[in-house]
Short mmCIF file of C-alpha atoms and ligand atoms in Angstrom, two decimals:
data_model
loop_
_atom_site.label_atom_id
_atom_site.label_comp_id
_atom_site.label_asym_id
_atom_site.label_seq_id
_atom_site.Cartn_x
_atom_site.Cartn_y
_atom_site.Cartn_z
CA MET A 1 18.01 -17.08 -7.73
CA VAL A 2 17.19 -15.78 -4.26
CA PRO A 3 14.22 -13.37 -5.09
CA PHE A 4 14.96 -9.90 -4.55
CA GLU A 5 12.37 -7.61 -2.79
CA PRO A 6 9.67 -7.88 -5.45
CA ASN A 7 8.43 -4.31 -5.07
CA VAL A 8 11.32 -2.31 -3.97
CA SER A 9 14.26 -1.12 -6.18
CA ARG A 10 17.71 -1.83 -4.85
CA ASP A 11 18.52 1.84 -5.24
CA VAL A 12 16.19 2.40 -2.42
CA TYR A 13 18.65 0.61 -0.04
CA ALA A 14 21.67 2.19 -1.44
CA GLN A 15 19.93 5.66 -0.85
CA ARG A 16 19.30 4.67 2.82
CA ARG A 17 22.96 3.56 3.31
CA ALA A 18 24.22 6.92 1.91
CA ARG A 19 21.73 8.73 4.10
CA LEU A 20 22.92 6.72 7.24
CA ALA A 21 26.68 6.93 6.21
CA ALA A 22 26.33 10.73 6.01
CA ASN A 23 25.33 10.53 9.58
CA LEU A 24 27.93 8.24 10.83
CA GLY A 25 30.61 10.83 11.18
CA ASP A 26 33.96 9.02 11.47
CA GLY A 27 31.94 5.81 12.14
CA ALA A 28 30.97 2.34 11.17
CA LEU A 29 27.65 0.56 11.53
CA VAL A 30 27.64 -3.09 12.18
CA LEU A 31 24.35 -5.05 11.93
CA TYR A 32 23.26 -8.60 11.99
CA GLY A 33 20.28 -9.96 9.87
CA GLY A 34 19.16 -12.38 12.58
CA GLU A 35 18.92 -16.09 12.75
CA LEU A 36 16.50 -19.06 12.32
CA ARG A 37 14.47 -19.73 15.37
CA THR A 38 13.37 -23.17 16.55
CA ARG A 39 9.71 -23.69 16.78
CA SER A 40 9.92 -27.22 18.10
CA ASN A 41 12.53 -30.03 18.04
CA ASP A 42 13.95 -29.62 14.53
CA THR A 43 11.66 -27.29 12.87
CA GLU A 44 11.93 -23.65 12.49
CA PHE A 45 9.82 -20.46 12.17
CA ARG A 46 9.98 -18.85 8.79
CA PHE A 47 12.85 -16.50 8.69
CA ARG A 48 12.07 -12.90 9.18
CA PRO A 49 15.27 -10.49 9.07
CA ASP A 50 16.06 -7.94 11.58
CA SER A 51 14.19 -4.70 10.47
CA ASP A 52 17.27 -2.50 10.79
CA PHE A 53 19.36 -4.79 8.68
CA HIS A 54 16.72 -5.29 6.02
CA TYR A 55 15.99 -1.57 5.86
CA LEU A 56 19.67 -1.16 4.77
CA THR A 57 20.11 -4.18 2.60
CA GLY A 58 17.01 -5.63 1.39
CA LEU A 59 18.68 -9.07 2.05
CA ARG A 60 16.57 -11.85 3.70
CA GLU A 61 19.07 -14.43 4.62
CA PRO A 62 19.65 -15.91 8.11
CA GLY A 63 23.11 -15.26 9.50
CA ALA A 64 24.22 -12.25 7.46
CA VAL A 65 26.22 -9.41 8.84
CA MET A 66 26.62 -6.00 7.31
CA VAL A 67 29.28 -3.20 7.96
CA LEU A 68 28.70 0.17 6.63
CA ARG A 69 31.58 2.61 6.80
CA ALA A 70 31.37 6.40 6.29
CA GLY A 71 35.25 6.67 5.47
CA ALA A 72 37.51 4.70 3.47
CA ALA A 73 36.29 2.03 0.90
CA PRO A 74 35.05 -0.62 0.91
CA LYS A 75 32.04 1.27 2.45
CA PHE A 76 29.41 -1.56 2.38
CA VAL A 77 30.68 -5.07 3.21
CA LEU A 78 28.46 -8.09 3.53
CA PHE A 79 29.23 -11.34 5.22
CA VAL A 80 26.95 -14.19 4.01
CA ARG A 81 26.77 -17.91 4.09
CA ALA A 82 28.98 -19.52 1.59
CA ARG A 83 27.33 -21.40 -1.38
CA ASP A 84 27.06 -24.92 -0.69
CA ARG A 85 25.16 -27.10 -3.17
CA ASP A 86 24.13 -29.93 -0.76
CA ALA A 87 22.92 -27.48 1.95
CA GLU A 88 21.11 -25.55 -0.55
CA ILE A 89 19.14 -28.61 -1.97
CA TRP A 90 18.13 -29.37 1.57
CA ALA A 91 17.47 -25.84 3.18
CA GLY A 92 17.04 -23.43 0.33
CA ARG A 93 19.12 -21.11 -1.85
CA ARG A 94 21.90 -18.88 -0.74
CA VAL A 95 23.03 -15.66 -2.20
CA GLY A 96 26.59 -16.28 -1.59
CA PRO A 97 29.42 -13.44 -1.48
CA GLU A 98 29.29 -13.05 -5.30
CA GLY A 99 25.59 -12.44 -5.20
CA ALA A 100 25.90 -10.21 -2.28
CA MET A 101 28.07 -7.87 -4.42
CA ALA A 102 26.30 -8.44 -7.91
CA ARG A 103 22.63 -8.32 -6.54
CA TYR A 104 22.77 -6.47 -3.22
CA GLY A 105 25.20 -3.79 -4.13
CA ALA A 106 28.13 -4.64 -1.58
CA ASP A 107 31.51 -3.28 -2.30
CA ALA A 108 33.02 -6.43 -0.80
CA ALA A 109 31.46 -9.59 0.34
CA HIS A 110 32.94 -12.53 2.42
CA PRO A 111 31.74 -15.84 3.66
CA LEU A 112 30.53 -15.66 7.26
CA GLY A 113 33.51 -17.74 8.37
CA GLU A 114 35.65 -14.87 7.61
CA LEU A 115 33.99 -12.34 9.82
CA ALA A 116 36.40 -12.72 12.80
CA GLU A 117 39.40 -12.21 10.52
CA GLN A 118 37.89 -9.21 8.55
CA LEU A 119 36.08 -7.19 11.25
CA PRO A 120 39.22 -5.77 12.91
CA LYS A 121 40.30 -4.69 9.52
CA LEU A 122 37.13 -2.84 8.87
CA LEU A 123 37.03 -1.25 12.19
CA ASP A 124 40.75 -0.19 12.18
CA GLY A 125 40.77 3.67 12.78
CA VAL A 126 37.05 4.02 13.10
CA ALA A 127 36.13 6.47 15.70
CA ASN A 128 32.62 5.17 16.68
CA VAL A 129 31.28 1.88 16.09
CA HIS A 130 27.46 1.69 15.97
CA VAL A 131 26.06 -1.72 16.87
CA PRO A 132 22.76 -2.73 18.32
CA LEU A 133 24.10 -3.12 21.91
CA GLY A 134 22.79 -6.24 23.64
CA ARG A 135 20.63 -7.38 20.98
CA TRP A 136 22.68 -10.12 19.55
CA ARG A 137 25.23 -11.86 21.86
CA ALA A 138 27.29 -13.19 19.00
CA LEU A 139 27.44 -9.98 17.28
CA ASP A 140 28.50 -8.13 20.37
CA GLN A 141 31.16 -10.64 20.80
CA HIS A 142 32.54 -10.37 17.48
CA VAL A 143 32.78 -6.53 17.73
CA GLN A 144 34.38 -6.87 21.14
CA ARG A 145 36.89 -9.17 19.97
CA ALA A 146 37.86 -7.03 16.98
CA ILE A 147 38.14 -4.12 19.42
CA ASP A 148 40.38 -6.16 21.79
CA HIS A 149 42.41 -7.17 18.67
CA LEU A 150 42.85 -3.62 17.56
CA ARG A 151 43.82 -2.72 21.16
CA ARG A 152 46.59 -5.33 21.28
CA ARG A 153 47.83 -4.26 17.90
CA ASN A 154 48.07 -0.49 18.72
CA ARG A 155 51.83 -0.60 19.10
CA TRP A 156 51.88 -1.75 15.54
CA GLY A 157 49.75 1.18 14.28
CA GLU A 158 46.29 -0.22 14.53
CA THR A 159 43.64 1.99 16.27
CA PRO A 160 40.55 0.96 18.19
CA PRO A 161 37.43 2.92 18.07
CA ASP A 162 36.83 5.41 21.02
CA ALA A 163 33.11 4.77 21.48
CA LEU A 164 30.32 2.22 21.02
CA CYS A 165 27.12 3.78 20.00
CA ASP A 166 23.56 1.96 19.97
CA ALA A 167 22.87 1.32 16.38
CA ARG A 168 19.05 1.08 17.13
CA THR A 169 19.11 4.77 17.86
CA THR A 170 21.30 5.51 14.72
CA VAL A 171 19.02 3.52 12.33
CA GLY A 172 15.80 4.08 14.32
CA GLU A 173 16.07 7.85 13.94
CA ASP A 174 16.33 7.34 10.17
CA ARG A 175 13.46 5.11 10.16
CA MET A 176 11.14 7.63 11.97
CA THR A 177 10.64 9.80 8.80
CA LYS A 178 9.37 7.43 6.13
CA ASP A 179 10.92 7.65 2.80
CA PRO A 180 8.99 7.33 -0.49
CA ALA A 181 9.78 3.58 -0.72
CA ALA A 182 8.72 3.08 2.88
CA MET A 183 5.55 4.81 2.39
CA ALA A 184 4.84 2.84 -0.69
CA SER A 185 5.23 -0.49 1.17
CA LEU A 186 3.27 0.80 4.22
CA ARG A 187 0.37 1.94 1.91
CA GLN A 188 0.48 -1.47 0.26
CA ALA A 189 0.29 -3.11 3.53
CA VAL A 190 -2.63 -0.84 4.56
CA GLU A 191 -4.52 -1.67 1.26
CA ILE A 192 -4.11 -5.46 1.66
CA SER A 193 -5.20 -5.23 5.26
CA THR A 194 -8.26 -3.03 4.23
CA HIS A 195 -9.36 -5.88 1.95
CA ALA A 196 -8.84 -8.40 4.81
CA HIS A 197 -10.88 -6.36 7.33
CA LEU A 198 -13.71 -5.99 4.67
CA ALA A 199 -13.75 -9.56 3.96
CA ALA A 200 -14.03 -10.20 7.58
CA MET A 201 -17.10 -8.00 7.99
CA GLY A 202 -18.76 -9.73 4.90
CA ALA A 203 -18.07 -13.15 6.44
CA LEU A 204 -18.82 -12.75 10.11
CA ARG A 205 -21.77 -14.79 11.26
CA PRO A 206 -22.88 -16.05 14.81
CA GLY A 207 -21.69 -19.63 15.39
CA MET A 208 -18.39 -19.10 13.46
CA PHE A 209 -15.16 -19.59 15.52
CA GLU A 210 -12.53 -16.90 15.93
CA TYR A 211 -9.93 -18.85 14.13
CA GLN A 212 -12.14 -18.98 11.04
CA ILE A 213 -11.99 -14.99 10.89
CA GLU A 214 -8.34 -15.20 11.66
CA ALA A 215 -7.68 -17.71 8.76
CA LEU A 216 -9.85 -15.43 6.46
CA LEU A 217 -7.74 -12.39 7.34
CA GLU A 218 -4.36 -14.05 6.82
CA TYR A 219 -5.73 -15.84 3.62
CA GLU A 220 -6.47 -12.29 2.37
CA PHE A 221 -3.06 -11.04 3.36
CA ARG A 222 -1.15 -13.86 1.69
CA ARG A 223 -3.24 -14.10 -1.35
CA ARG A 224 -2.69 -10.45 -2.04
CA GLY A 225 0.95 -10.63 -1.75
CA ALA A 226 1.75 -9.82 1.87
CA GLN A 227 4.63 -11.98 3.15
CA ALA A 228 2.89 -12.56 6.55
CA ALA A 229 0.64 -11.10 9.21
CA ALA A 230 2.71 -8.20 10.69
CA TYR A 231 2.03 -9.63 14.33
CA GLY A 232 -0.26 -12.26 15.84
CA SER A 233 -3.77 -11.42 14.65
CA ILE A 234 -6.17 -10.64 17.49
CA VAL A 235 -9.56 -11.97 16.86
CA GLY A 236 -11.63 -11.87 20.16
CA GLY A 237 -15.41 -12.03 20.63
CA GLY A 238 -17.28 -11.02 23.72
CA ASP A 239 -15.20 -11.09 26.75
CA ASN A 240 -12.15 -12.27 24.99
CA ALA A 241 -11.91 -8.71 23.46
CA THR A 242 -11.23 -7.34 27.07
CA ILE A 243 -7.86 -9.17 27.04
CA LEU A 244 -5.56 -6.77 25.11
CA HIS A 245 -3.20 -9.35 23.61
CA TYR A 246 -5.64 -12.14 23.14
CA VAL A 247 -4.30 -14.47 20.37
CA GLU A 248 -5.77 -17.84 21.33
CA ASN A 249 -8.55 -17.18 18.64
CA ASP A 250 -10.28 -20.40 19.44
CA ASP A 251 -13.67 -19.40 20.86
CA GLU A 252 -17.09 -19.40 19.35
CA LEU A 253 -18.51 -16.11 18.12
CA ARG A 254 -21.96 -15.60 19.83
CA ASP A 255 -24.99 -13.45 18.49
CA GLY A 256 -25.45 -10.35 20.46
CA GLU A 257 -21.70 -10.01 21.39
CA LEU A 258 -19.05 -7.82 19.72
CA LEU A 259 -15.83 -9.00 17.92
CA LEU A 260 -12.54 -7.16 18.14
CA ILE A 261 -10.25 -7.69 15.32
CA ASP A 262 -6.66 -6.22 15.47
CA ALA A 263 -4.72 -7.42 12.42
CA GLY A 264 -2.49 -6.09 9.80
CA ALA A 265 -0.39 -7.35 6.93
CA GLU A 266 3.24 -6.97 6.46
CA VAL A 267 4.45 -6.07 3.06
CA ASP A 268 8.26 -5.91 2.21
CA LEU A 269 8.74 -5.82 6.02
CA PHE A 270 6.51 -2.77 6.43
CA ALA A 271 3.48 -3.39 8.94
CA ALA A 272 -0.18 -2.06 8.88
CA ASP A 273 -1.82 -2.15 12.22
CA ILE A 274 -5.61 -1.76 12.06
CA SER A 275 -8.35 -2.50 14.87
CA ARG A 276 -12.11 -2.62 14.27
CA THR A 277 -14.96 -3.86 16.36
CA LEU A 278 -17.82 -5.66 14.83
CA PRO A 279 -21.35 -6.79 16.06
CA ILE A 280 -21.34 -10.55 15.45
CA GLY A 281 -25.03 -10.57 14.80
CA GLY A 282 -24.88 -7.64 12.29
CA ARG A 283 -26.41 -5.07 14.62
CA PHE A 284 -24.97 -3.16 17.61
CA SER A 285 -27.24 -3.13 20.68
CA PRO A 286 -28.16 0.20 22.15
CA ALA A 287 -25.73 -0.30 24.99
CA GLN A 288 -22.94 -1.33 22.49
CA ARG A 289 -23.83 1.76 20.46
CA ASP A 290 -23.20 3.95 23.43
CA VAL A 291 -19.71 2.53 24.19
CA TYR A 292 -18.85 2.30 20.66
CA ASP A 293 -19.72 6.02 20.11
CA ILE A 294 -17.35 7.04 22.93
CA VAL A 295 -14.37 5.14 21.57
CA LEU A 296 -15.11 6.40 18.02
CA ARG A 297 -15.21 10.04 19.23
CA ALA A 298 -11.88 9.41 21.02
CA ASN A 299 -10.39 7.97 17.90
CA THR A 300 -11.45 10.98 15.84
CA ALA A 301 -10.33 13.55 18.44
CA GLY A 302 -6.97 11.78 18.75
CA ILE A 303 -6.42 11.64 14.96
CA ALA A 304 -7.15 15.40 14.68
CA GLY A 305 -3.84 15.94 17.08
CA ALA A 306 -1.67 14.12 14.63
CA VAL A 307 -0.39 17.18 13.23
CA VAL A 308 3.23 18.68 12.93
CA GLY A 309 4.33 20.02 16.17
CA GLY A 310 1.69 17.95 18.13
CA ASP A 311 2.90 14.94 20.14
CA ILE A 312 1.79 11.45 21.17
CA ASP A 313 1.42 12.48 24.79
CA SER A 314 -1.21 15.31 23.69
CA ILE A 315 -3.01 12.78 21.63
CA HIS A 316 -3.25 10.33 24.55
CA ARG A 317 -4.64 13.12 26.88
CA THR A 318 -7.16 14.22 24.18
CA CYS A 319 -8.35 10.58 23.86
CA LEU A 320 -8.38 10.15 27.73
CA ARG A 321 -10.75 13.12 28.30
CA VAL A 322 -13.30 11.96 25.72
CA LEU A 323 -13.10 8.49 27.22
CA CYS A 324 -13.37 9.67 30.78
CA GLU A 325 -16.37 11.93 29.87
CA GLY A 326 -18.01 8.92 28.28
CA LEU A 327 -17.38 6.57 31.09
CA ALA A 328 -18.92 9.16 33.24
CA SER A 329 -21.97 9.40 31.14
CA LEU A 330 -22.30 5.68 31.43
CA GLY A 331 -22.06 5.97 35.16
CA LEU A 332 -18.67 3.98 35.06
CA LEU A 333 -16.66 6.81 36.53
CA ALA A 334 -17.20 8.73 39.70
CA GLY A 335 -16.13 12.29 40.55
CA ASP A 336 -15.14 14.85 38.10
CA ILE A 337 -13.24 14.42 35.05
CA ASP A 338 -10.06 16.14 36.12
CA GLU A 339 -9.84 14.09 39.17
CA ALA A 340 -10.35 10.81 37.25
CA LEU A 341 -7.59 12.04 34.98
CA GLU A 342 -5.27 12.77 37.90
CA LYS A 343 -6.00 9.53 39.87
CA GLU A 344 -6.11 7.46 36.60
CA THR A 345 -9.40 5.86 37.82
CA TYR A 346 -10.13 5.28 33.97
CA LYS A 347 -7.40 2.56 33.86
CA ARG A 348 -10.01 0.27 35.08
CA TYR A 349 -11.55 0.35 31.48
CA TYR A 350 -8.57 1.91 29.46
CA MET A 351 -5.15 0.65 30.33
CA HIS A 352 -2.99 1.08 27.50
CA ARG A 353 -1.39 4.20 25.72
CA THR A 354 -3.08 5.54 22.54
CA SER A 355 -0.31 5.57 20.02
CA HIS A 356 2.80 4.04 18.76
CA TRP A 357 5.15 4.56 15.92
CA LEU A 358 4.48 2.39 12.98
CA GLY A 359 6.78 1.10 10.21
CA ALA A 360 9.16 -1.84 9.62
CA ASP A 361 8.22 -2.98 13.18
CA VAL A 362 4.63 -2.88 14.13
CA HIS A 363 5.86 -0.95 17.30
CA ASP A 364 8.34 0.86 15.33
CA ALA A 365 11.89 2.16 16.11
CA GLY A 366 12.58 5.63 17.12
CA HIS A 367 12.47 7.60 20.32
CA TYR A 368 9.23 8.64 22.08
CA THR A 369 10.69 11.39 24.16
CA LEU A 370 13.66 13.66 23.65
CA GLY A 371 15.20 15.15 26.68
CA ARG A 372 12.31 14.03 28.88
CA THR A 373 9.90 15.84 26.71
CA PRO A 374 7.34 14.23 24.39
CA ARG A 375 8.83 14.17 20.78
CA PRO A 376 7.18 16.75 18.49
CA LEU A 377 5.64 15.15 15.30
CA GLN A 378 7.19 15.85 12.13
CA PRO A 379 6.10 15.33 8.39
CA GLY A 380 6.79 11.76 7.52
CA PHE A 381 6.15 10.20 10.94
CA VAL A 382 3.54 7.38 11.02
CA LEU A 383 1.65 6.54 14.12
CA THR A 384 -1.29 4.57 15.38
CA VAL A 385 -4.24 6.08 17.12
CA GLU A 386 -6.10 3.44 19.06
CA PRO A 387 -8.37 4.18 21.86
CA GLY A 388 -10.52 1.52 23.35
CA LEU A 389 -12.84 0.68 26.39
CA TYR A 390 -12.75 -2.88 28.00
CA ILE A 391 -15.39 -3.94 30.43
CA PRO A 392 -14.84 -7.31 31.44
CA ALA A 393 -17.72 -9.81 32.09
CA ASP A 394 -17.03 -9.77 35.80
CA ASP A 395 -17.18 -6.12 36.29
CA GLU A 396 -19.52 -5.49 38.96
CA LEU A 397 -19.64 -1.64 38.61
CA ALA A 398 -20.98 -2.03 35.08
CA PRO A 399 -24.49 -2.60 34.16
CA PRO A 400 -25.02 -6.21 32.89
CA GLU A 401 -25.76 -5.12 29.34
CA LEU A 402 -22.22 -3.54 29.25
CA ARG A 403 -20.24 -6.53 30.58
CA GLY A 404 -18.07 -8.66 28.55
CA CYS A 405 -17.49 -6.01 25.93
CA GLY A 406 -14.25 -4.70 24.40
CA ILE A 407 -13.94 -2.17 21.78
CA ARG A 408 -10.87 -0.66 20.09
CA ILE A 409 -10.78 1.39 16.92
CA GLU A 410 -7.30 1.69 15.49
CA ASP A 411 -6.13 3.76 12.44
CA ASP A 412 -2.69 4.33 10.98
CA VAL A 413 -1.87 8.14 10.49
CA LEU A 414 0.68 9.77 8.47
CA VAL A 415 1.82 13.07 9.72
CA CYS A 416 1.79 15.74 6.85
CA GLU A 417 2.36 19.47 6.45
CA GLN A 418 -1.32 19.88 5.65
CA GLY A 419 -2.43 17.71 8.54
CA PRO A 420 -3.07 14.03 9.45
CA GLU A 421 -3.51 11.63 6.54
CA VAL A 422 -5.55 8.56 7.67
CA LEU A 423 -3.87 5.86 5.80
CA THR A 424 -6.67 3.40 6.95
CA TRP A 425 -9.62 5.60 5.94
CA ARG A 426 -11.06 2.90 3.63
CA VAL A 427 -11.70 0.45 6.52
CA PRO A 428 -15.09 1.51 7.69
CA LYS A 429 -15.60 2.49 11.30
CA THR A 430 -18.92 4.11 11.80
CA MET A 431 -21.61 1.90 13.17
CA ASP A 432 -24.00 2.61 10.30
CA GLU A 433 -21.26 1.73 7.60
CA ILE A 434 -20.33 -1.48 9.43
CA GLU A 435 -23.81 -2.62 9.78
CA ALA A 436 -24.59 -1.72 6.07
CA ILE A 437 -21.60 -3.72 4.86
CA MET A 438 -22.65 -6.60 7.09
CA ALA A 439 -26.32 -6.50 5.89
CA ALA A 440 -25.23 -6.36 2.21
CA ALA A 441 -23.33 -9.56 2.75
CA ARG A 442 -26.14 -11.54 4.04
MN1 MN B 1 -1.32 -1.02 17.38
#
């Protein structure tokens, strides 16, 4: 038996397909589940399905293709690897076409080898074909060949589609508003990540190595049932924290410096994304407190903007103002605040955006702007709020006690009618709370 999603009822996927089909008009959606990727020579990374494909099927097998049609039956068709006893003994179980129907609810299922033959039949007479344009060369080619076939056969009554649509928009828009099952997975990912961050706070000591904290975080993820880290865990001490996507995690953690942890678990293919910054020796220095306080105030102000009708751009500008005022108070920003905001001189210390969508991908699907204007937040949207300040060790403007210091505080927020719900509220972020937890663990 190939294990089904352990925590998600298959009805969830059927409901999502029904919702999608209702928005397809006279169309068809074609998605690819992705394939195994080589790590080196003949070893591969663990398979992780395409988020859109998995969102609508729950199936985690390399090579699979789904076709969803709004019109005539069969509406939901899966193409999967044929059963093969020898191959399965070596490389793992396969669901097979029968299993795709019995356990994944497909109305029809075929071995992958029949895709080229079946696809034109499934797309015949369909007005719009939704496919993730340019994402998978092989899938694009299959769809193109099917359309060519229908074009040639038009004199015999077959009808090619009029338009290709980008399935990433079609499915991404549905993923924007989290349904109850998505929220359940997200909440579980957050809960597991919370335990992991708390464990890191308890274990952190000067003289440890960054990879030991990374290992602890990922041990907590896996032992609590997450399938993986949702992204490469960032565990950067001192100056390493000023590198935004630092993932080497191989340095020693030194007393007196800060440790920036940006790590989140993936549960049923939904991601948590949490950053906290900790004093390696257990106490923030006065200079570190000054910077941390600015970032925390930006984080809180940003979260307050995660309301229905608000938008990610306004949240960013709110955080920028708090950060700029703080930088000015530290003597790191000359001139007045409005000028700094306009000339973007703050970018020396804050170079990234404040928020992104969160969901099945850590940087989730869905458009950020609609018609060139920032998209208004709606109930059910989930976003991060993650302001930071990064002062490199070689920054000559900064006083020595501030150099080599990177601070980011990142929370995951659900937009609700009543206001923002901070999903990550259980991960301590005030300096006093963090110091108390670290002291209690010593
Ligand atoms: Mn993030």
